[in-house]
Protein backbone atom coordinates (compact mmCIF):
# COMPACT_ATOMS: atom_id res chain seq x y z
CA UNK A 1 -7.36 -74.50 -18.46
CA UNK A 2 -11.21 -74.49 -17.99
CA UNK A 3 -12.23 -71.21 -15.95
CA UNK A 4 -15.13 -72.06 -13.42
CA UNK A 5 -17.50 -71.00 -11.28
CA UNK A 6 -18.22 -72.16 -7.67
CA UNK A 7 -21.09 -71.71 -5.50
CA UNK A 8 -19.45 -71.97 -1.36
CA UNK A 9 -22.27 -73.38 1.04
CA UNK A 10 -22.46 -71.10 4.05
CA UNK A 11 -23.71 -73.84 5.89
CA UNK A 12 -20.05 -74.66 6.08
CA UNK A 13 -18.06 -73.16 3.56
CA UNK A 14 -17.25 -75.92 1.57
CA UNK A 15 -17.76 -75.84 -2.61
CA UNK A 16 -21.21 -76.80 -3.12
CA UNK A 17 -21.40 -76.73 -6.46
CA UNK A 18 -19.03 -75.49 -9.28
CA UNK A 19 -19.36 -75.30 -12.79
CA UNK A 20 -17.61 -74.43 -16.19
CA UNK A 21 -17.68 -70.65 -17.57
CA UNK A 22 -18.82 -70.51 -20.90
CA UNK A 23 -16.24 -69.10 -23.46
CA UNK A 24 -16.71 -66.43 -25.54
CA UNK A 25 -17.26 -68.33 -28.67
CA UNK A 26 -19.62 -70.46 -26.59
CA UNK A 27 -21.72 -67.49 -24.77
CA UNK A 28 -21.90 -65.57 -28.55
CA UNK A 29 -22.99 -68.87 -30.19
CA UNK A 30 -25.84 -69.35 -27.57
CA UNK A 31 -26.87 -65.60 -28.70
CA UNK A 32 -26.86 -66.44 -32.05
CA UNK A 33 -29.29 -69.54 -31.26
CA UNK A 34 -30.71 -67.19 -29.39
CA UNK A 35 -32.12 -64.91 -32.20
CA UNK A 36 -32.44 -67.62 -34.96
CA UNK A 37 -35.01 -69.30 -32.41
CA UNK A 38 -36.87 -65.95 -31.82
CA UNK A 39 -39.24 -65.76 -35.18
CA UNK A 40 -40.46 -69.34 -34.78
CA UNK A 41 -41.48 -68.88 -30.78
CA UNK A 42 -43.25 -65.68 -31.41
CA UNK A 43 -44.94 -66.85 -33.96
CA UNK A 44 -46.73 -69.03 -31.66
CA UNK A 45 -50.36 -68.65 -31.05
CA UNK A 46 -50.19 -66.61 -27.56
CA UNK A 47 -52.26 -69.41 -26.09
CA UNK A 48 -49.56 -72.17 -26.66
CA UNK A 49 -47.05 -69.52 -25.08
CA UNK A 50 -48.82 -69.22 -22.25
CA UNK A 51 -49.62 -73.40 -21.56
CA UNK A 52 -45.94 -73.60 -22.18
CA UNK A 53 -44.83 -71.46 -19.23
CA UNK A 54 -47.81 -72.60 -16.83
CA UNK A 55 -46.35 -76.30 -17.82
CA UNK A 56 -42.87 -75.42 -16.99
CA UNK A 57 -44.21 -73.66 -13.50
CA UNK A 58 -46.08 -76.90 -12.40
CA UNK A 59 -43.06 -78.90 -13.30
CA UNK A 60 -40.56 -76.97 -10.82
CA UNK A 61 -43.81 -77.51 -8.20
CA UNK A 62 -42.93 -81.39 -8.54
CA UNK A 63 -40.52 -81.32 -5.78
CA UNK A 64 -40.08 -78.71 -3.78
CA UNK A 65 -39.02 -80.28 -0.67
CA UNK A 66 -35.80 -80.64 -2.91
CA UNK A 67 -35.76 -77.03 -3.84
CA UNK A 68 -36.17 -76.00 -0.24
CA UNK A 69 -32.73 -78.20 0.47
CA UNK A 70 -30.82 -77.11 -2.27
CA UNK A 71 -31.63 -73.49 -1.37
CA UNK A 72 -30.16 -74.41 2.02
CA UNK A 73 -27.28 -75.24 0.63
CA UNK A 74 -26.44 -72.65 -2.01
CA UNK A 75 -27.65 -69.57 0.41
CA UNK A 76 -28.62 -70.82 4.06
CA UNK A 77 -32.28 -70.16 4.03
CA UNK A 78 -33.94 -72.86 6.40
CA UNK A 79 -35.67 -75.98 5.23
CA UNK A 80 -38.23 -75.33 7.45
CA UNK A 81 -39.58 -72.41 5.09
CA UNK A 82 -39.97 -74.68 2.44
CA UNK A 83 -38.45 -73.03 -1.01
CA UNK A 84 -40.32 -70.54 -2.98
CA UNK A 85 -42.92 -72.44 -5.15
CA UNK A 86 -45.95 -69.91 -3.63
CA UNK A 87 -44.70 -67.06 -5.22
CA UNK A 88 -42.89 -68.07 -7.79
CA UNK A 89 -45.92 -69.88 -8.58
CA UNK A 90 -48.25 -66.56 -8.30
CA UNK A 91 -46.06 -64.10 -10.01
CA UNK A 92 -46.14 -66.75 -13.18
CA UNK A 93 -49.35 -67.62 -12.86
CA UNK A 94 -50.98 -64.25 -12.58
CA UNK A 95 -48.38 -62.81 -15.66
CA UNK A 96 -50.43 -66.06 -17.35
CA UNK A 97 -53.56 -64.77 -16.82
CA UNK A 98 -53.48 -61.16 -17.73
CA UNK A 99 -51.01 -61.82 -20.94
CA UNK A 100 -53.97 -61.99 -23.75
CA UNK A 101 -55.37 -58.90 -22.50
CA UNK A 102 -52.13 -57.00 -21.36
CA UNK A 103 -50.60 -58.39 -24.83
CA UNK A 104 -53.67 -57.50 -26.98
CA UNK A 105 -53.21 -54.48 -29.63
CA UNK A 106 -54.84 -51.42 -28.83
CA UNK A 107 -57.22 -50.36 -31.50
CA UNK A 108 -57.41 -46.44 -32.12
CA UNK A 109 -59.72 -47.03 -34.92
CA UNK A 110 -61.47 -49.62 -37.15
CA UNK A 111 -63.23 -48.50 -39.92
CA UNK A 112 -64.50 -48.54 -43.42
CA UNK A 113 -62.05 -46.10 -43.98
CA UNK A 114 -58.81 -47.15 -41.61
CA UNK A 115 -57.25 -49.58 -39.07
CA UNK A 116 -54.92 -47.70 -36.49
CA UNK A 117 -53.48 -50.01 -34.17
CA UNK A 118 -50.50 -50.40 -32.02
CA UNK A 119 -49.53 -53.65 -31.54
CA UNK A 120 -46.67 -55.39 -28.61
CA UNK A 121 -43.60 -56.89 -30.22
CA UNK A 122 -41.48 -58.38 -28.35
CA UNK A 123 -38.18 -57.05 -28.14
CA UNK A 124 -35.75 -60.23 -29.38
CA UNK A 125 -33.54 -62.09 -27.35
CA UNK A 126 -33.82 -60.87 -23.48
CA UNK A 127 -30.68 -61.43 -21.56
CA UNK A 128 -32.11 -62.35 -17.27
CA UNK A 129 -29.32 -61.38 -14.79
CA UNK A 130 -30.74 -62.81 -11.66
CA UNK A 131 -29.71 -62.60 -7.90
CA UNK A 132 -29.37 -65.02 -5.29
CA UNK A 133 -31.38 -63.87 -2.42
CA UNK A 134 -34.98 -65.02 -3.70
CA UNK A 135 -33.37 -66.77 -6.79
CA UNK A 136 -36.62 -68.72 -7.86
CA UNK A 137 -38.66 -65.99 -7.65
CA UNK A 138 -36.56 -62.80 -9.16
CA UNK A 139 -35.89 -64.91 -12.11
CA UNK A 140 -39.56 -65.98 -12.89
CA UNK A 141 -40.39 -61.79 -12.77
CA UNK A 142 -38.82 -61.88 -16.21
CA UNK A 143 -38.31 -65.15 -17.71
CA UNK A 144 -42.30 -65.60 -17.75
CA UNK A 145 -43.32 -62.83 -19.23
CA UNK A 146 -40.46 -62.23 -21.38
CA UNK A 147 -40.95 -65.80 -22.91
CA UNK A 148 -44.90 -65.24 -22.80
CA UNK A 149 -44.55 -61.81 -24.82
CA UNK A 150 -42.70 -63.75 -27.22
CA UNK A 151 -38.94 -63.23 -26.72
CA UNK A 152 -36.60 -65.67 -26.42
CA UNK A 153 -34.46 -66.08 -23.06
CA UNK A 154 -30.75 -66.60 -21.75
CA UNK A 155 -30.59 -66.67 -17.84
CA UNK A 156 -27.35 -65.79 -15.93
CA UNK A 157 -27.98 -66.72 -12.41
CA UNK A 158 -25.74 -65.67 -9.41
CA UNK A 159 -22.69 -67.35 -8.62
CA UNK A 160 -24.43 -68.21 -5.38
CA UNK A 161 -27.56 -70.17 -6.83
CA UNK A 162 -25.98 -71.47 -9.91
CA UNK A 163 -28.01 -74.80 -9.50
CA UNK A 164 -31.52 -72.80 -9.83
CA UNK A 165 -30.77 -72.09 -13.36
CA UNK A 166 -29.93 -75.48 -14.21
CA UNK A 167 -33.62 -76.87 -12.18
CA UNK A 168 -35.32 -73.73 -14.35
CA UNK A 169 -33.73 -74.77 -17.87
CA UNK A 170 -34.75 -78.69 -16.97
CA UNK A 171 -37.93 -77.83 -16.13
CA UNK A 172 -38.43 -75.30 -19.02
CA UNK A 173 -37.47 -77.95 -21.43
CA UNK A 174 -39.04 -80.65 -19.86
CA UNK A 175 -42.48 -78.69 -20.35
CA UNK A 176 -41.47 -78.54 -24.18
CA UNK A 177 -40.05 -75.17 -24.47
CA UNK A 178 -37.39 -75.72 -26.61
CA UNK A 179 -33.25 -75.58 -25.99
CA UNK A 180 -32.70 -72.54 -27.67
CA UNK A 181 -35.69 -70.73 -26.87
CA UNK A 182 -35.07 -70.70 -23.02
CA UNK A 183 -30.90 -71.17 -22.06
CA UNK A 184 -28.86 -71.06 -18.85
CA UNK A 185 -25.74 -69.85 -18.89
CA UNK A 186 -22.44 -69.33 -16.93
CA UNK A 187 -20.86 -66.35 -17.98
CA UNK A 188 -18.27 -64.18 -16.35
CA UNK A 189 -18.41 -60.23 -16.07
CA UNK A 190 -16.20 -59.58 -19.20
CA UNK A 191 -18.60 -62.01 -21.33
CA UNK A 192 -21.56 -60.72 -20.01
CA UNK A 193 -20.78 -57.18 -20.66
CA UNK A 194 -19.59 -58.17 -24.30
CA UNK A 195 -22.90 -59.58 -25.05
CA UNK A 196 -24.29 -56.49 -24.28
CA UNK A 197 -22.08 -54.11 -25.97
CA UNK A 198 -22.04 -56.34 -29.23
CA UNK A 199 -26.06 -55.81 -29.45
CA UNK A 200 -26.40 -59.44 -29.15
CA UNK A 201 -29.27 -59.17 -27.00
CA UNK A 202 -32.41 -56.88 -27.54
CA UNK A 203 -32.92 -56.23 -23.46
CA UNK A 204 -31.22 -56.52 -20.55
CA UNK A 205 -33.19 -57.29 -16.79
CA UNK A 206 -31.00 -56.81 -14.06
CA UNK A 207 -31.24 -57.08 -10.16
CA UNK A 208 -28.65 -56.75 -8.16
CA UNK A 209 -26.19 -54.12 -6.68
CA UNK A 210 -25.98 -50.73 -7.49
CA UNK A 211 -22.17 -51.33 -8.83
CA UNK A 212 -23.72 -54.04 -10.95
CA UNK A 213 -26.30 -52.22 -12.92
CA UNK A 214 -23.50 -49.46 -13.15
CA UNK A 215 -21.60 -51.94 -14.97
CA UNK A 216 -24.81 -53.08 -17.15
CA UNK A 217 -25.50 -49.54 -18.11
CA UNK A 218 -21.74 -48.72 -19.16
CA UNK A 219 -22.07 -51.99 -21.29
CA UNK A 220 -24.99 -50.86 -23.11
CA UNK A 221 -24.20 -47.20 -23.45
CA UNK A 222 -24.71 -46.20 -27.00
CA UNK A 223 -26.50 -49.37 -27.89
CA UNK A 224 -29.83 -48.38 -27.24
CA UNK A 225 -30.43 -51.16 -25.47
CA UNK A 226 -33.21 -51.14 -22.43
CA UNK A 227 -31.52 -52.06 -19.61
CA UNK A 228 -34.25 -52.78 -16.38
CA UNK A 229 -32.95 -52.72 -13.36
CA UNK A 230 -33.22 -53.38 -9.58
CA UNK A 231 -30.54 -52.64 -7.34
CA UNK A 232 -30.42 -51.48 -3.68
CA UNK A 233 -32.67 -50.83 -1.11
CA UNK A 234 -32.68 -49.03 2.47
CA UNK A 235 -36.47 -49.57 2.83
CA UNK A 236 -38.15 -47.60 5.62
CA UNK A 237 -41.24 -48.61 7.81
CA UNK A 238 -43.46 -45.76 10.11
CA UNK A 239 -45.20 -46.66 12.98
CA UNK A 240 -47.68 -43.91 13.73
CA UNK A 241 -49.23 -43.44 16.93
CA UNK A 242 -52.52 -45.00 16.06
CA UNK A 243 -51.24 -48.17 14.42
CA UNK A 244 -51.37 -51.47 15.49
CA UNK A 245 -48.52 -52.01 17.56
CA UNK A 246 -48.29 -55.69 17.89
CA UNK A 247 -49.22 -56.07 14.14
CA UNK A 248 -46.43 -53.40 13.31
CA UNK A 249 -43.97 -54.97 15.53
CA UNK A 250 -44.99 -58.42 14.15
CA UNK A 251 -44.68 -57.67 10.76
CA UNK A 252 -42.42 -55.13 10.33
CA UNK A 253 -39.36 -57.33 12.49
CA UNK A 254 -40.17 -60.03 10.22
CA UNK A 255 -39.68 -58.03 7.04
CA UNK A 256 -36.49 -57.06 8.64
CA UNK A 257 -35.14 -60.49 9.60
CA UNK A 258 -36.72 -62.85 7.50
CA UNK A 259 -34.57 -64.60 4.98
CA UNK A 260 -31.62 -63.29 7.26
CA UNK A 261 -32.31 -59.74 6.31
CA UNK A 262 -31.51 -60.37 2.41
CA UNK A 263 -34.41 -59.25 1.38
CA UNK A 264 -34.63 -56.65 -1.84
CA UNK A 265 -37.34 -54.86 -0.09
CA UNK A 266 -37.07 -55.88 3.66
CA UNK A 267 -37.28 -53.49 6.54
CA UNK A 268 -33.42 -51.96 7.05
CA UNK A 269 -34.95 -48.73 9.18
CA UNK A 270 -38.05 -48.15 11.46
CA UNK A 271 -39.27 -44.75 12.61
CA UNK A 272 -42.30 -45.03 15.87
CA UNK A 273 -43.90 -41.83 16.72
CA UNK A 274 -42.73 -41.64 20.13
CA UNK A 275 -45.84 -42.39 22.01
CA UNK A 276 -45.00 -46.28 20.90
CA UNK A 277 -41.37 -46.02 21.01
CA UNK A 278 -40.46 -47.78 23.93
CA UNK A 279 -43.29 -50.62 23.93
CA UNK A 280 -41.99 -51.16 20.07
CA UNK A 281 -38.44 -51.70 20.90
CA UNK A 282 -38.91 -53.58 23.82
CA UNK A 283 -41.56 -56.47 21.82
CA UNK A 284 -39.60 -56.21 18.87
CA UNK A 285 -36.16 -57.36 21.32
CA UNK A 286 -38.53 -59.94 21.92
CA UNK A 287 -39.42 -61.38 19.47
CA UNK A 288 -35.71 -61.34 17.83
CA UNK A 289 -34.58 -63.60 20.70
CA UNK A 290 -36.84 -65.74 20.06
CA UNK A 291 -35.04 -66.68 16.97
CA UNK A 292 -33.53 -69.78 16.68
CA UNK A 293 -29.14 -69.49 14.64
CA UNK A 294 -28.38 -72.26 13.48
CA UNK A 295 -27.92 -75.11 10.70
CA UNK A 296 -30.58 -73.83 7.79
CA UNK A 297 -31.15 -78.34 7.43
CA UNK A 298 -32.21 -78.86 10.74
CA UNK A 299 -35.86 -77.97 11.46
CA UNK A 300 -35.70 -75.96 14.31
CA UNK A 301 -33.73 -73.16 13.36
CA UNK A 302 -35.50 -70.08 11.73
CA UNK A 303 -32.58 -67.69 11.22
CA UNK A 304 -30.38 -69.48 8.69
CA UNK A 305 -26.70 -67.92 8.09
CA UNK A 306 -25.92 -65.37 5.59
CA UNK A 307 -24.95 -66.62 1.89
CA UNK A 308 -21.59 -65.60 2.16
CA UNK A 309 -18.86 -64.64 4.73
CA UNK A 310 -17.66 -61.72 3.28
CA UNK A 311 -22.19 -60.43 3.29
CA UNK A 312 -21.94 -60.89 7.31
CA UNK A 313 -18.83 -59.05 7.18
CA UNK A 314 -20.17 -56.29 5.74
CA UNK A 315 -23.19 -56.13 8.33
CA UNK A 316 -20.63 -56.55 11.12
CA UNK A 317 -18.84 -53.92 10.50
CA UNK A 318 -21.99 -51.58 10.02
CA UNK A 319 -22.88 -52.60 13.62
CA UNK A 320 -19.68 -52.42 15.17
CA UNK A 321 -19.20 -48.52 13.64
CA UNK A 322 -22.55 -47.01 14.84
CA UNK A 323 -22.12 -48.76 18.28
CA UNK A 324 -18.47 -46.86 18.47
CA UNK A 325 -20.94 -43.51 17.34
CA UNK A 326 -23.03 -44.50 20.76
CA UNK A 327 -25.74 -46.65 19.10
CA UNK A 328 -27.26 -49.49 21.48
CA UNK A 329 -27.11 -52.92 20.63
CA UNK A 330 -30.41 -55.26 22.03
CA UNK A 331 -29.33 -58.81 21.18
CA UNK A 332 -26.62 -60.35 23.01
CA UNK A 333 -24.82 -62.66 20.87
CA UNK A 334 -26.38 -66.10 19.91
CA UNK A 335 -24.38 -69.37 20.97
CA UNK A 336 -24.46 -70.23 16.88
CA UNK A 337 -22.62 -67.06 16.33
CA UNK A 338 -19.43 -68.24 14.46
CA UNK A 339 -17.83 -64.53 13.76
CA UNK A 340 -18.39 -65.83 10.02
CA UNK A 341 -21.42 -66.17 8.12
CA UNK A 342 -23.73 -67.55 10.90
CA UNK A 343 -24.52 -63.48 12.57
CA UNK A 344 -26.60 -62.09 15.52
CA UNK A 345 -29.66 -60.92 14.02
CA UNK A 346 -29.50 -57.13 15.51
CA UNK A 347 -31.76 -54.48 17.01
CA UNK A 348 -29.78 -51.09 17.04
CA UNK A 349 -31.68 -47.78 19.17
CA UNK A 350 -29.42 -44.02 19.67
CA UNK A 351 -29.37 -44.29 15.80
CA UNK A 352 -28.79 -41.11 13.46
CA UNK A 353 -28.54 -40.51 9.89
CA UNK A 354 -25.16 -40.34 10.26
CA UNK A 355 -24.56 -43.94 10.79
CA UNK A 356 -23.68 -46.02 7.73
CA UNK A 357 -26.35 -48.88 9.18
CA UNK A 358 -29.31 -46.09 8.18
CA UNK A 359 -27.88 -44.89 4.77
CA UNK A 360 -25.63 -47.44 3.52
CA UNK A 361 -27.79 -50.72 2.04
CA UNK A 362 -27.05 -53.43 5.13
CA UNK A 363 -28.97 -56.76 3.35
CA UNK A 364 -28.70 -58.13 6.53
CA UNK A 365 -30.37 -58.84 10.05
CA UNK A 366 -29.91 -55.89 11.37
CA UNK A 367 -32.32 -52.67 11.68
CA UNK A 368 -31.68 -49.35 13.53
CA UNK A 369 -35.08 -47.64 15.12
CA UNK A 370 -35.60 -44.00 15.77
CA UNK A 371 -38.10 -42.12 17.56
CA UNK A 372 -40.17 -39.47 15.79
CA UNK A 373 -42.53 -36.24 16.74
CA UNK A 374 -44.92 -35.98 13.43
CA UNK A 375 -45.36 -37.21 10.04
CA UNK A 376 -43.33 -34.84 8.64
CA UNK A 377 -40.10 -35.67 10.61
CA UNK A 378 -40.94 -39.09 9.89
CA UNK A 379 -41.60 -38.80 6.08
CA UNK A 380 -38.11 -35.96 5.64
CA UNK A 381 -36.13 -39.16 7.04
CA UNK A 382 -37.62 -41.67 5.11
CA UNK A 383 -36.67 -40.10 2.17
CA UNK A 384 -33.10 -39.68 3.42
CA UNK A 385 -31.86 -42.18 1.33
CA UNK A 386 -30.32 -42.45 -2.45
CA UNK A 387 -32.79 -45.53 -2.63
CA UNK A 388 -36.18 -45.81 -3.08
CA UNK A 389 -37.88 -49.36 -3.45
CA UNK A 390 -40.79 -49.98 -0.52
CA UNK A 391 -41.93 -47.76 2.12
CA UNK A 392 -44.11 -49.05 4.52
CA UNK A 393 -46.48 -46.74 6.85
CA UNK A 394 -48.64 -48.32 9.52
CA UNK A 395 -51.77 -46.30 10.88
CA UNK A 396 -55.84 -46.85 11.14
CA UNK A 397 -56.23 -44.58 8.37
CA UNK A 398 -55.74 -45.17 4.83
CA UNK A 399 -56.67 -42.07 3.64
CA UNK A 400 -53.52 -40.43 5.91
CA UNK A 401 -51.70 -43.37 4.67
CA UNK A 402 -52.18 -42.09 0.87
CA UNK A 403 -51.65 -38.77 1.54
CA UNK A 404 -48.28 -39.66 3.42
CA UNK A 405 -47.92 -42.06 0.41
CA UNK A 406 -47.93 -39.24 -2.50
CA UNK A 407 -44.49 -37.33 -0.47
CA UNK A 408 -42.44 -40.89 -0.23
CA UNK A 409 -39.72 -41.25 -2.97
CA UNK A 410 -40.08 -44.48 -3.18
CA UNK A 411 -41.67 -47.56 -6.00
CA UNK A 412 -43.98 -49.05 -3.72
CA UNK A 413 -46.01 -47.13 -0.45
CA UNK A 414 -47.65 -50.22 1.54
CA UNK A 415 -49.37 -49.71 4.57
CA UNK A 416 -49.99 -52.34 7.39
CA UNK A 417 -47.83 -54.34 5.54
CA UNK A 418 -44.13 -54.60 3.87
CA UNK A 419 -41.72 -57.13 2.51
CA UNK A 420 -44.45 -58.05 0.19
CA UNK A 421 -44.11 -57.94 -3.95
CA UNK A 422 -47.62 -57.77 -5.91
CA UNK A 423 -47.93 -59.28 -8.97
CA UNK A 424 -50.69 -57.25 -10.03
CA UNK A 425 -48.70 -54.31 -9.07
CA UNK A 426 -45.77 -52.33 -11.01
CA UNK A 427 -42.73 -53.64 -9.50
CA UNK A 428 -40.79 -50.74 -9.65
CA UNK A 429 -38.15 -48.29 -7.93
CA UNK A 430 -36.07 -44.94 -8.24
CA UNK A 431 -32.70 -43.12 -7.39
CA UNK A 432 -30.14 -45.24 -7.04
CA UNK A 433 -32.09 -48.52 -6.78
CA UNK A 434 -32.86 -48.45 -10.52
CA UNK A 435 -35.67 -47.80 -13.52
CA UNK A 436 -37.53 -50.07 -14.67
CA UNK A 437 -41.18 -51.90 -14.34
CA UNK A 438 -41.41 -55.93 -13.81
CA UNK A 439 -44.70 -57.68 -13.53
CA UNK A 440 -48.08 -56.57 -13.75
CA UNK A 441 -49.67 -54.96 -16.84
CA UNK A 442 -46.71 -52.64 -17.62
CA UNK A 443 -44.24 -55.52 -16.97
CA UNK A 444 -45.49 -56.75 -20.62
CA UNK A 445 -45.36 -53.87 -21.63
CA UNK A 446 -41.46 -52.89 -20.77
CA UNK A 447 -40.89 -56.57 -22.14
CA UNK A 448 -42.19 -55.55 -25.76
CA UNK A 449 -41.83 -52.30 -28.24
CA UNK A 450 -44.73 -50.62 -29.33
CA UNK A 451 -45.54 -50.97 -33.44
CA UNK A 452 -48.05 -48.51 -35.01
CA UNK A 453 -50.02 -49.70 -37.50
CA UNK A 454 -51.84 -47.10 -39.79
CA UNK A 455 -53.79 -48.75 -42.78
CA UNK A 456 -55.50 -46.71 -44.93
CA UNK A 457 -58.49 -49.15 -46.43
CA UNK A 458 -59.22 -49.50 -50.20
């Protein structure tokens, strides 16, 4: 019997899609292919690398009214939002145009007398765990780069999005990067942790839960393996008394609802300095009932449901326990409100640390907001947290900002903004939401191993 793998529509939890698991012997095979493919696509003037992957970008830009419905389908983001071509189209694009410089060997000396050099190799075969919340544009963080730099690729793609890494591998190949250079995959746990441990793979990039990169990590232990990773997030936002409050409220609500809330680095907790406190909550109730539940196909709704059932569970139950602790709910419950996957988007005030919905990672539409004195009972609760992705301060001064910046534990300190990932920019986090560095200058370099060359001359 053929084991598979089935993606359920929370548009109305019927099997979207569903797929056969590769076997063992299959997933090892691909490996091998894999690594005998490597040598020949490195070898590859960088130039030809890099038209390759710009090809393949333009090629999933083709048709993205049909990425923006099959998205719909496979995790109940709106049509009306229209995919994720933009920034899966500027993270490749701008990994494109730095490669040749961020990829070029650094030249300690070149003389008469020596050439001392370190040069990027790329790693070998890199193995892309991807998630399904942005699944276009998590994947691309990687599998540009990575195939830029010279390695060669196999994508696992979430359960929830398996058809994204079939539309990637088509239009990979399509572009004229070959089979075995760039492979999707279904794999199960047990096969993707064997991959791992059997040093089939030279690096390992993955984003997802905490539990997951656990798992990654045990895999790999005593392999020497890299394993990258991006896991959870509780991501903070401060409203200082001198920001902008309708920008703040704007923004900052939006990072915390948009894309139903499953956002790696969306807004689960706001602190206002309490001169703003109540104008804040009451715009930002506001604007949440505004929001339109509904069918993610129909072009009216904005708030699609969550990807799964048992996600919207999860955030229920957060809700329902700090209510119980005498936390205030805002939003009365929407007419689309099924008591499944279609939820309430949530405002929550009379929040404390002590409530799983401030410390426990929500990934949904919900966000608690608590009233502060200073910037230091603001910045000691911020970093109340075992995660540490994106902070995001909002004030009129930038140099207060950066000061306030330099005490956050955290990968990324925006101000006047959030939800937000810069391609120029280390992407980046620490504690429990993971090591690593994806995109910008250091993304090539995580992606490759330093080589020293020391050549004594004639």
């Amino acid at each position: 019997m053929t084991n598979t793998v089935k993606c359920t529509s929370p548009i109305d939890g019927s099997v979207y899609i569903e797929r056969p698991l590769a076997t063992r012997d299959e997933a090892l095979a691909a490996a091998a292919r894999a690594k005998a493919a490597q040598p020949a696509w490195a070898a590859r003037p960088l130039v030809e690398r890099i038209a390759l992957v710009r090809a393949a970008v333009a090629e999933i830009g083709k048709d993205q009214d049909r990425m923006a419905l099959e998205l719909a389908h496979q995790m109940g983001r709106p049509v009306r939002y229209g995919g994720e071509f933009g920034g899966f189209n500027e993270r490749a694009s701008h990994m494109a145009d730095i490669a040749e410089t961020a990829l070029a060997p650094i030249v300690v000396e070149d003389s008469d007398a020596f050439l001392r050099k370190i040069e990027h190799e790329a790693h070998g075969v890199v193995l892309v765990v991807a998630p399904w919340n942005y699944p276009y544009m998590t994947a691309i963080n990687t599998v540009a780069p990575a195939l830029i730099a010279g390695n060669t690729v196999l994508l696992k793609h979430a359960a929830q999005t398996l058809q994204v890494g079939e539309r990637l591998a088509e239009a990979f190949h399509t572009a004229g990067i070959p089979d075995d250079v760039f492979q999707n995959l279904f794999l199960d746990h047990d096969t993707t942790s064997e991959l791992i441990a059997r040093r089939k793979v030279n690096f390992v990039n993955f984003t997802g839960s905490v539990r997951g990169g656990q798992a990654m990590e045990r895999a790999a232990a005593g392999t020497f393996i890299p394993v990258s990773t991006e896991l959870g997030g509780k991501d903070p936002g401060y409203v200082r008394a001198d920001a902008n409050l309708d920008a703040a409220v704007d923004t900052l609500i939006d990072g915390a609802m948009f894309n139903s809330g499953q956002c790696c680095c969306g807004i689960e907790r706001i602190y206002v300095h309490e001169s703003l406190y109540d104008a804040f909550v009451e715009k930002a109730v506001a604007l949440v009932n505004t929001y339109k539940l509904g069918n993610p196909l129909e072009a009216d709704t904005t708030m699609g449901p969550m990807a799964h059932v048992r996600f919207a569970t999860e955030v229920r139950a957060q809700i329902a326990e700090a209510i119980e602790a005498g936390a205030v709910a805002h939003i009365d419950t929407m007419e689309a409100d099924d008591g499944g996957a279609y939820l309430t988007p949530q405002i929550l005030t009379n929040v404390t640390h002590d409530m799983r919905v401030m410390q426990d990672e929500s990934f949904g539409p919900v966000v608690g907001i608590m009233k502060v004195e200073s910037d230091e009972q603001a910045i000691a609760l911020m970093n109340d947290s075992q995660f540490g992705l994106t902070a995001s301060i909002w004030t009129a001064d930038a140099d207060k900002a950066n000061k306030l910046g330099a005490q956050l534990e955290t990968g990324t300190v925006f101000m006047n903004r959030c939800d937000y990932l810069d391609p120029g920019l280390c992407w980046t986090g620490c504690k429990d939401t993971g090591r690593g560095a994806g995109l910008s200058v250091l993304g090539f370099h995580a992606l490759t191993r330093p080589k020293s060359y020391h050549l004594k001359k004639g």
